[in-house]
């Protein structure tokens, strides 16, 4: 009788031990596989860390005015990202949309850091900034017609801003731009008055760098991003002539800018 009780007790212990082992294994499996929301948060945090690193490095390469402009730009970018991703104001959401947009922004700031203007070019940028203030335009009647305009309302050694328009006789858009001088080129970010599929964000949110203009003699040449913005590749778009107040851009009769 005593032997039978010992056997039953031993069996119960073995059963309890197996149950505990199985429970422990399930706990370890649960701990090894992060929840989907944890994985999304980790992906976002990685891109956010990249963005913070690029932002701090770029900020250090700028003067006081440049840093102030960069801070304002970053606030506008955050507002634009959250609007695009449907994030309520004042909240932080770590999902695929915010992660992707943060990744693009980190790439863009990293690219800008590589092309940061050396201090020695500040004088040249200042001269260029002063000389381009005013209205610039392109006009053609070829095919559906094409007109493009930049109105530079303010420009300094480090930054510029103004208005833009671009379109044909059947479609087009307009809005505002902000620019940053780097090595004699004014890199532009745009916002649009009207929402347009595949177009620029609606003002006051601004795009990433989408173009640059460079003075060439008495004219201003406009280059657009060609391919992913992170690659920093641009191709010539149009050449702008200075437009007198109340006047119109010269008509490009030979369509030499390919329009």
XYZ file of C-alpha atoms in Angstrom:
259
model
C 0.000 0.000 0.000
C 2.798 2.379 0.923
C 4.611 1.561 -2.330
C 1.482 2.328 -4.339
C 1.126 5.771 -2.664
C 4.769 6.532 -3.426
C 4.182 5.628 -7.073
C 1.100 7.867 -7.266
C 2.945 10.747 -5.631
C 5.859 10.286 -7.998
C 3.456 10.310 -10.996
C 1.784 13.513 -9.815
C 5.204 15.184 -9.480
C 6.178 14.091 -12.970
C 2.849 15.432 -14.339
C 3.274 18.776 -12.548
C 6.861 19.019 -13.757
C 5.864 18.425 -17.390
C 3.062 20.989 -17.159
C 5.473 23.555 -15.752
C 7.990 22.846 -18.499
C 5.334 23.256 -21.209
C 4.127 26.525 -19.652
C 7.705 27.807 -19.467
C 8.277 26.921 -23.129
C 5.159 28.835 -24.180
C 6.302 31.850 -22.157
C 9.712 31.751 -23.807
C 8.124 31.497 -27.272
C 5.885 34.472 -26.519
C 8.872 36.478 -25.322
C 10.946 35.584 -28.407
C 8.322 36.815 -30.882
C 7.555 40.549 -30.388
C 4.001 41.687 -30.947
C 3.318 43.354 -34.327
C 2.902 46.748 -32.656
C 6.305 46.318 -30.952
C 7.948 45.545 -34.315
C 6.342 48.635 -35.869
C 7.545 50.795 -32.993
C 11.078 49.428 -33.318
C 11.132 50.144 -37.062
C 9.933 53.698 -36.459
C 12.442 54.291 -33.652
C 15.309 53.175 -35.912
C 14.361 55.676 -38.631
C 13.687 58.400 -36.076
C 17.193 57.885 -34.663
C 18.635 58.239 -38.199
C 16.660 61.437 -38.693
C 17.799 62.923 -35.373
C 21.445 62.145 -36.177
C 21.217 63.740 -39.630
C 19.313 66.746 -38.297
C 21.855 67.471 -35.554
C 24.799 67.113 -37.946
C 23.182 69.372 -40.549
C 22.266 71.934 -37.895
C 25.885 72.115 -36.738
C 27.007 72.891 -40.290
C 24.734 75.980 -40.512
C 24.969 79.497 -39.143
C 22.377 80.904 -36.711
C 19.973 81.967 -39.468
C 20.308 78.587 -41.170
C 19.635 76.701 -37.948
C 16.555 78.795 -37.268
C 15.274 78.100 -40.783
C 15.980 74.379 -40.353
C 14.015 74.272 -37.092
C 11.030 75.946 -38.736
C 11.336 73.594 -41.713
C 11.382 70.548 -39.416
C 8.225 71.661 -37.631
C 6.470 72.116 -40.967
C 7.694 68.734 -42.171
C 6.357 66.994 -39.043
C 2.983 68.681 -39.522
C 2.941 67.660 -43.188
C 3.918 64.070 -42.411
C 1.249 63.722 -39.740
C -1.375 65.214 -42.046
C -0.414 62.833 -44.854
C -0.504 59.841 -42.495
C -3.770 60.839 -40.808
C -2.155 61.353 -37.402
C -4.193 63.592 -35.057
C -2.392 66.775 -34.011
C -0.430 66.437 -30.790
C -0.161 62.638 -30.902
C 2.664 60.266 -31.825
C 1.840 57.269 -34.020
C 4.419 54.677 -35.034
C 3.088 52.898 -38.092
C 4.185 52.059 -41.627
C 3.252 55.480 -43.003
C 5.081 57.547 -40.368
C 8.074 55.189 -40.540
C 8.343 55.503 -44.336
C 8.022 59.294 -44.277
C 10.602 59.540 -41.488
C 12.973 57.335 -43.496
C 12.596 59.604 -46.560
C 13.253 62.673 -44.422
C 16.388 61.099 -42.920
C 17.643 60.316 -46.454
C 16.930 63.876 -47.590
C 18.764 65.510 -44.653
C 21.692 63.125 -45.066
C 21.943 64.103 -48.727
C 21.799 67.786 -47.830
C 24.523 67.308 -45.242
C 26.829 65.869 -47.896
C 26.235 68.942 -50.026
C 26.365 71.458 -47.155
C 27.728 74.841 -48.147
C 31.258 75.503 -46.902
C 31.754 78.763 -45.019
C 34.012 80.003 -47.822
C 31.068 80.074 -50.275
C 28.929 82.364 -48.117
C 30.056 85.496 -49.964
C 29.147 84.043 -53.354
C 25.753 82.893 -52.045
C 25.094 86.344 -50.605
C 25.787 87.994 -53.952
C 23.612 85.478 -55.797
C 20.840 85.873 -53.238
C 20.708 89.616 -53.721
C 20.801 89.387 -57.508
C 17.865 87.000 -58.004
C 15.237 88.916 -56.031
C 12.318 89.698 -58.355
C 10.210 87.887 -60.963
C 11.465 85.233 -63.364
C 9.524 83.423 -66.048
C 9.402 81.098 -69.049
C 6.717 81.081 -71.741
C 6.087 78.938 -74.819
C 3.151 78.479 -77.202
C 4.374 75.121 -78.517
C 1.936 72.194 -78.306
C -0.319 72.853 -75.299
C 1.804 75.812 -74.296
C 3.908 76.043 -71.176
C 4.542 78.763 -68.647
C 6.657 78.682 -65.495
C 7.263 81.445 -62.978
C 9.303 82.084 -59.850
C 8.760 85.230 -57.836
C 11.630 85.644 -55.369
C 10.288 87.936 -52.669
C 13.165 87.614 -50.179
C 16.685 86.217 -50.448
C 19.746 86.293 -48.200
C 23.121 84.556 -48.122
C 21.517 81.379 -46.754
C 17.850 81.247 -47.768
C 15.135 82.571 -50.066
C 11.382 82.372 -50.424
C 8.663 83.381 -52.820
C 5.969 82.107 -55.163
C 5.879 79.702 -58.093
C 3.529 78.638 -60.868
C 3.866 76.002 -63.571
C 1.457 74.644 -66.154
C -0.002 74.542 -69.649
C -3.153 75.938 -71.237
C -5.165 72.996 -69.850
C -3.701 72.396 -66.399
C -1.293 73.762 -63.841
C -0.762 74.726 -60.242
C 0.867 77.391 -58.118
C 1.972 78.017 -54.577
C 4.951 79.050 -52.494
C 8.555 77.933 -52.198
C 11.347 78.036 -49.657
C 14.964 77.789 -50.735
C 18.379 77.187 -49.221
C 21.632 78.341 -50.822
C 24.357 75.714 -51.217
C 27.447 76.374 -53.285
C 25.797 78.922 -55.539
C 22.599 76.917 -56.093
C 19.222 77.641 -54.521
C 17.624 74.314 -53.512
C 13.835 74.567 -53.486
C 10.983 73.004 -51.532
C 7.428 73.652 -52.720
C 3.874 73.793 -51.435
C 0.773 74.101 -53.602
C -2.440 76.084 -53.283
C -4.522 73.127 -54.522
C -4.227 69.427 -53.733
C -3.060 67.430 -56.725
C -2.476 63.701 -56.994
C 1.249 63.112 -57.010
C 1.856 66.835 -56.539
C 3.314 68.966 -53.777
C 1.799 69.182 -50.276
C -0.864 71.799 -49.769
C 0.484 74.952 -48.107
C 1.691 75.530 -45.419
C 3.342 72.074 -45.483
C 6.354 71.930 -47.820
C 7.861 69.124 -49.881
C 11.390 67.830 -49.577
C 13.920 69.378 -51.948
C 12.385 68.974 -55.411
C 14.455 71.363 -57.548
C 17.177 73.953 -57.591
C 17.839 77.098 -59.584
C 21.230 78.499 -60.492
C 22.125 81.898 -61.974
C 23.648 81.605 -65.451
C 24.608 85.019 -66.729
C 21.446 87.143 -66.799
C 19.167 84.111 -66.652
C 18.093 81.575 -64.028
C 18.155 77.872 -64.899
C 15.656 75.564 -63.169
C 16.671 71.948 -62.511
C 14.219 69.313 -61.238
C 14.824 66.163 -59.189
C 15.366 63.218 -61.517
C 14.607 59.938 -59.726
C 14.476 59.389 -55.932
C 15.126 62.597 -53.998
C 17.588 60.753 -51.739
C 19.917 60.225 -54.720
C 20.287 63.959 -55.288
C 20.134 63.712 -59.114
C 18.747 66.675 -61.086
C 18.038 67.399 -64.747
C 17.464 70.702 -66.533
C 13.827 71.789 -66.714
C 13.591 75.328 -68.134
C 15.613 78.525 -68.326
C 13.938 81.573 -66.812
C 14.322 85.174 -67.928
C 13.881 88.155 -65.667
C 10.359 89.575 -66.026
C 9.882 93.338 -65.649
C 7.179 94.490 -63.272
C 3.831 94.221 -65.023
C 5.429 92.490 -68.001
C 5.580 88.954 -69.402
C 8.402 86.479 -69.964
C 9.886 86.450 -73.482
C 8.189 83.934 -75.773
C 10.359 80.875 -76.418
C 9.483 80.457 -80.118
C 12.037 77.705 -80.997
C 10.929 75.689 -77.916
C 14.595 75.215 -77.086
C 13.751 73.985 -73.594
C 11.968 70.941 -74.974
C 8.401 72.087 -74.287
